[in-house]
């Protein structure tokens, strides 16, 4: 099987679509979830959040119009992107330690931690299937992918890679690796890209969208079904967790990592809150043959400016060092 980095290199060599790939530095790590638990201060478990400074326990209306700064390289993107936080669980004494995030390869200089974001017209593909026109997300739009309560194999777009170097990802796995990874654990979240055309959200934050990704790797998605006819940008997150400092505490054959909801690899999930200014995303998606450059129309900022964007600490709790319980999980057992 081809590694993703090889597949990516092939795509870049013959890209025929409009796509964006950019980094957003870490904005905050807090127990907040304005999509699944709006208003809850704190939410049930810890999240790693990147993007605009309109981030808050409750988020309604036009986030892009409210944002005044963003940790993303694309300066008109005030969206928020988040996932659960990875923890190392000590195999003998049971204490937990938060795993730091490091930036992905080939992002703008100065990106710190963060998430790599893709918006593409269709999944990165080797060939040239004609696709429906792409409709950008609308103000107020939000969605999640995956679920902390899911058991069994996560769907094909949610995956793990055991990094041998920062650019060599090895094969895609559907769960945490069970051996120490020399350069960290790479986590991918592929969102569904077909919209029902009506609802900015749904009670489960998922049924307004439909997923046509059925196999691993970067391949073309099938057509959108009649129930969800509108094709939206393919949104993908990549996060690199620096697990290396725990490698000497590892017992080979078992996985010592958990997500911040005390969960296993099957419960991997991610949340999206749309917040682009005006029609900046739509304009980029209407282009062709562009990838790293903002598609010729999106303003970019240097990461030294992006990194000055902050939000306040809404939830005051210690999330670093060795802890006996995961934040929010104190009452278990
Ligand atoms: C967060 O939301 C609260 C309640 O709606 C509001 O009072 C506060 O100003 C917001 N804070 C920020 C930093 O946006
Ligand atoms: C567990 O081990 C770590 C690393 O050796 C140590 O720092 C931590 O205090 C230990 N926790 C307990 C509860 O003993």
XYZ file of C-alpha atoms and ligand atoms in Angstrom:
361
model
C 0.000 0.000 0.000
C 1.222 3.469 -0.864
C 1.917 5.743 2.043
C -0.198 8.867 2.217
C 2.801 11.084 1.684
C 3.529 9.317 -1.592
C -0.121 9.654 -2.610
C -0.026 13.322 -1.674
C 3.105 13.944 -3.726
C 1.415 12.335 -6.744
C -1.612 14.529 -6.291
C 0.434 17.686 -6.060
C 2.248 16.750 -9.224
C -0.980 16.586 -11.201
C -3.542 18.570 -9.316
C -6.467 19.545 -11.483
C -8.724 20.739 -8.731
C -9.020 23.699 -6.420
C -7.979 22.850 -2.929
C -6.596 24.491 0.162
C -4.039 23.044 2.549
C -2.953 25.263 5.405
C -1.982 25.185 9.049
C -3.744 26.725 12.020
C -1.658 27.004 15.204
C -3.179 25.761 18.471
C -5.643 28.357 19.835
C -6.535 26.786 23.179
C -6.945 23.480 25.015
C -10.065 23.638 27.149
C -13.186 21.787 28.207
C -15.583 23.546 25.813
C -17.776 22.240 22.997
C -20.111 24.843 21.447
C -21.450 22.293 18.909
C -22.320 19.254 21.048
C -22.715 20.936 24.450
C -23.514 24.610 23.812
C -23.468 26.684 26.989
C -21.740 24.043 29.099
C -18.853 25.558 31.041
C -17.080 23.160 31.283
C -18.057 20.507 28.726
C -17.644 16.800 29.481
C -14.134 16.379 28.098
C -11.080 18.318 26.944
C -10.603 19.565 23.364
C -7.707 20.896 21.271
C -9.067 23.890 19.358
C -7.656 25.986 16.498
C -8.988 28.928 14.457
C -10.785 32.203 15.177
C -11.237 34.155 18.389
C -15.050 34.124 18.298
C -14.676 30.712 19.964
C -16.887 30.511 23.063
C -19.077 28.096 25.040
C -22.034 29.143 22.870
C -21.647 30.194 19.228
C -24.534 31.364 17.089
C -24.942 33.566 14.007
C -22.150 34.630 11.654
C -18.879 33.589 13.290
C -16.853 34.952 10.357
C -18.347 38.411 10.813
C -17.572 38.400 14.562
C -13.997 37.100 14.490
C -11.205 39.665 14.719
C -8.180 37.321 14.602
C -7.384 33.705 13.726
C -4.535 31.250 14.314
C -4.930 30.053 10.710
C -2.584 31.026 7.890
C -5.641 31.922 5.777
C -6.469 35.319 7.262
C -10.150 35.284 6.241
C -10.864 32.007 8.035
C -12.357 32.516 11.511
C -13.791 28.977 11.650
C -13.064 26.752 14.635
C -11.767 23.222 14.290
C -11.371 20.840 17.226
C -10.786 17.257 18.313
C -10.447 15.393 21.595
C -7.039 15.516 23.304
C -4.683 12.533 23.413
C -3.392 11.338 26.789
C -0.785 8.771 27.760
C -1.993 6.393 30.476
C 0.923 5.079 32.536
C 0.884 1.268 32.174
C 1.852 0.544 35.785
C 0.591 3.400 37.988
C -2.420 4.555 35.907
C -1.576 8.287 35.946
C -2.284 10.333 32.796
C -0.112 12.802 30.914
C -1.325 15.042 28.083
C 0.392 14.355 24.746
C 1.708 17.557 23.103
C 0.759 18.507 19.531
C 3.473 19.319 17.005
C 2.992 20.745 13.543
C 2.739 18.735 10.380
C 5.413 18.758 7.685
C 5.450 21.477 4.999
C 3.331 24.099 6.721
C 4.130 27.816 6.808
C 7.106 28.651 8.996
C 6.161 29.431 12.587
C 3.071 27.193 12.788
C 2.945 25.916 16.361
C 1.167 22.673 17.214
C -2.196 23.049 15.623
C -4.129 21.229 12.932
C -3.550 20.994 9.175
C -6.777 21.828 7.358
C -7.805 20.782 3.844
C -10.760 22.056 1.830
C -10.790 20.370 -1.556
C -13.284 20.140 -4.425
C -13.186 16.378 -4.062
C -11.016 13.885 -2.269
C -7.394 14.017 -3.318
C -7.448 11.694 -6.245
C -5.227 10.061 -8.779
C -7.498 10.591 -11.726
C -9.860 13.106 -13.076
C -13.492 12.279 -12.382
C -15.808 15.162 -13.104
C -17.461 16.369 -9.949
C -20.521 18.395 -9.049
C -19.946 22.104 -8.422
C -18.928 22.849 -4.830
C -21.138 24.927 -2.548
C -19.284 26.448 0.407
C -20.696 26.098 3.935
C -23.029 28.901 5.111
C -22.796 31.121 8.230
C -24.081 29.146 11.225
C -23.112 25.796 9.673
C -21.623 23.165 12.010
C -21.077 19.402 11.996
C -19.246 16.592 13.743
C -17.708 13.366 12.494
C -17.179 10.214 14.553
C -18.445 9.805 18.102
C -16.945 9.226 21.552
C -19.523 6.463 22.102
C -18.678 4.604 18.883
C -17.261 1.122 19.314
C -15.784 -1.083 16.619
C -13.913 0.210 13.622
C -14.292 3.927 12.910
C -15.376 4.796 9.354
C -12.748 4.863 6.622
C -11.989 8.570 6.793
C -11.013 8.459 10.482
C -7.569 6.976 10.862
C -4.225 6.731 12.620
C -0.678 6.453 11.274
C 2.452 5.477 13.198
C 5.022 8.035 12.000
C 8.502 6.728 11.289
C 9.619 10.267 10.432
C 7.591 13.478 10.220
C 6.983 12.844 6.525
C 6.857 9.051 6.437
C 3.458 7.960 7.655
C 3.460 4.223 7.070
C 0.136 2.419 6.572
C -3.222 3.789 7.696
C -4.609 2.146 10.847
C -8.172 2.145 12.164
C -7.015 2.278 15.798
C -4.083 3.476 17.919
C -0.797 1.763 16.962
C 0.294 -0.967 19.389
C 4.015 -0.270 19.135
C 6.057 2.848 19.902
C 6.077 5.297 16.951
C 9.496 6.874 16.273
C 8.063 10.275 15.272
C 4.580 10.398 16.829
C 1.002 9.466 15.975
C -0.723 11.090 12.999
C -4.503 11.365 13.235
C -6.840 12.114 10.308
C -10.487 13.239 10.385
C -12.333 13.252 7.064
C -15.747 14.941 7.235
C -18.737 14.002 5.092
C -19.166 16.293 2.063
C -22.817 15.902 0.951
C -25.371 18.319 2.454
C -29.171 18.072 2.633
C -29.259 21.650 1.307
C -31.478 22.897 4.153
C -30.160 22.440 7.676
C -27.167 24.239 9.162
C -27.137 21.638 11.954
C -29.167 18.603 13.059
C -29.963 17.130 16.485
C -27.084 14.636 16.246
C -24.902 17.211 14.374
C -24.399 14.623 11.609
C -27.613 13.693 9.797
C -27.722 16.930 7.739
C -24.570 15.525 6.063
C -23.833 12.315 4.174
C -20.495 10.570 3.859
C -19.460 9.033 0.547
C -15.960 8.062 1.713
C -16.000 4.278 1.965
C -12.393 3.186 1.574
C -9.099 4.307 3.044
C -6.693 6.707 1.408
C -7.189 9.673 -0.828
C -9.612 8.530 -3.508
C -12.572 10.053 -5.281
C -15.836 10.095 -3.389
C -18.938 8.704 -5.099
C -21.793 11.012 -6.140
C -23.974 12.652 -3.466
C -27.331 10.869 -2.925
C -30.759 12.476 -3.576
C -31.349 12.961 0.166
C -28.128 15.018 0.446
C -27.658 16.392 -3.083
C -25.386 19.391 -2.447
C -21.642 18.748 -2.653
C -19.638 20.832 -0.192
C -15.871 21.130 0.154
C -14.178 17.959 1.391
C -12.933 19.018 4.834
C -10.050 17.077 6.413
C -8.059 17.627 9.624
C -4.623 16.200 10.311
C -3.082 16.374 13.799
C 0.387 15.182 14.815
C 0.654 14.041 18.454
C 4.198 13.940 19.809
C 4.108 10.619 21.639
C 7.906 10.150 21.479
C 8.681 11.063 25.082
C 6.480 8.169 26.249
C 8.172 5.573 24.034
C 10.426 4.296 26.840
C 7.372 3.626 29.040
C 5.729 1.500 26.359
C 4.987 -2.217 26.607
C 5.008 -3.440 23.021
C 1.758 -5.088 21.940
C -0.476 -2.861 24.010
C -1.594 0.692 23.351
C -1.166 3.122 26.287
C -2.929 6.120 24.669
C -6.495 7.227 25.340
C -8.635 10.140 24.171
C -9.690 12.745 26.731
C -13.120 11.072 27.189
C -11.222 8.044 28.558
C -11.907 6.450 25.197
C -10.215 4.084 22.823
C -9.311 4.634 19.179
C -12.823 3.804 17.926
C -14.225 6.930 19.594
C -12.108 9.351 17.573
C -14.186 12.367 16.520
C -13.917 15.992 15.406
C -16.063 19.124 15.313
C -16.352 21.950 12.779
C -17.815 25.442 13.153
C -17.850 27.363 9.849
C -16.551 30.945 10.097
C -15.077 32.195 6.814
C -15.553 35.904 6.062
C -18.078 36.590 3.305
C -17.592 34.497 0.171
C -13.817 33.927 0.559
C -14.141 30.122 0.672
C -16.651 29.952 -2.193
C -14.369 32.066 -4.408
C -11.475 29.666 -3.812
C -13.669 26.625 -4.506
C -14.782 28.159 -7.828
C -11.171 28.146 -9.087
C -9.186 25.269 -10.522
C -5.609 24.067 -10.257
C -4.553 25.642 -7.006
C -3.579 24.113 -3.699
C -1.172 25.814 -1.289
C -1.554 29.367 -2.477
C -4.988 30.408 -1.244
C -6.241 29.863 -4.797
C -5.169 33.331 -5.790
C -7.877 35.135 -3.858
C -7.568 34.377 -0.142
C -5.508 36.735 2.013
C -2.753 35.016 3.969
C -0.995 36.148 7.128
C 2.381 35.279 8.572
C 2.246 32.759 11.401
C 3.948 35.260 13.741
C 0.770 37.360 13.417
C -1.519 34.304 13.581
C 0.174 33.120 16.777
C -0.784 36.331 18.595
C -4.471 35.382 18.366
C -5.773 34.068 21.690
C -8.979 33.420 23.584
C -9.381 33.647 27.332
C -9.211 30.659 29.613
C -12.933 30.039 30.174
C -12.362 26.886 32.237
C -9.700 27.105 34.884
C -8.146 23.706 35.440
C -4.766 22.052 35.363
C -4.340 19.993 32.227
C -0.562 19.501 32.298
C 1.817 17.283 34.242
C 0.841 13.870 35.608
C -2.788 13.758 36.725
C -4.650 10.976 38.492
C -7.850 11.498 36.442
C -8.606 12.990 33.052
C -10.156 16.487 33.302
C -13.920 16.023 33.758
C -13.607 12.297 34.511
C -13.009 12.704 38.273
C -16.204 10.984 39.312
C -15.467 7.728 37.470
C -14.791 4.609 39.575
C -18.779 34.513 25.308
O -20.179 34.419 25.399
C -20.710 35.137 26.500
C -22.184 34.753 26.614
O -22.834 34.830 25.385
C -20.476 36.609 26.277
O -20.993 37.362 27.341
C -18.958 36.851 26.187
O -18.705 38.205 25.873
C -18.334 35.955 25.134
N -16.901 36.062 25.290
C -16.070 36.203 24.271
C -14.612 36.305 24.633
O -16.439 36.230 23.131
C 3.304 7.538 37.778
O 4.574 7.587 37.126
C 4.993 8.879 36.713
C 6.243 8.749 35.856
O 7.172 7.925 36.424
C 5.163 9.748 37.942
O 5.661 11.011 37.623
C 3.787 9.854 38.603
O 3.857 10.653 39.752
C 3.307 8.446 38.984
N 1.942 8.539 39.526
C 1.628 8.018 40.721
C 0.193 8.142 41.151
O 2.457 7.464 41.435
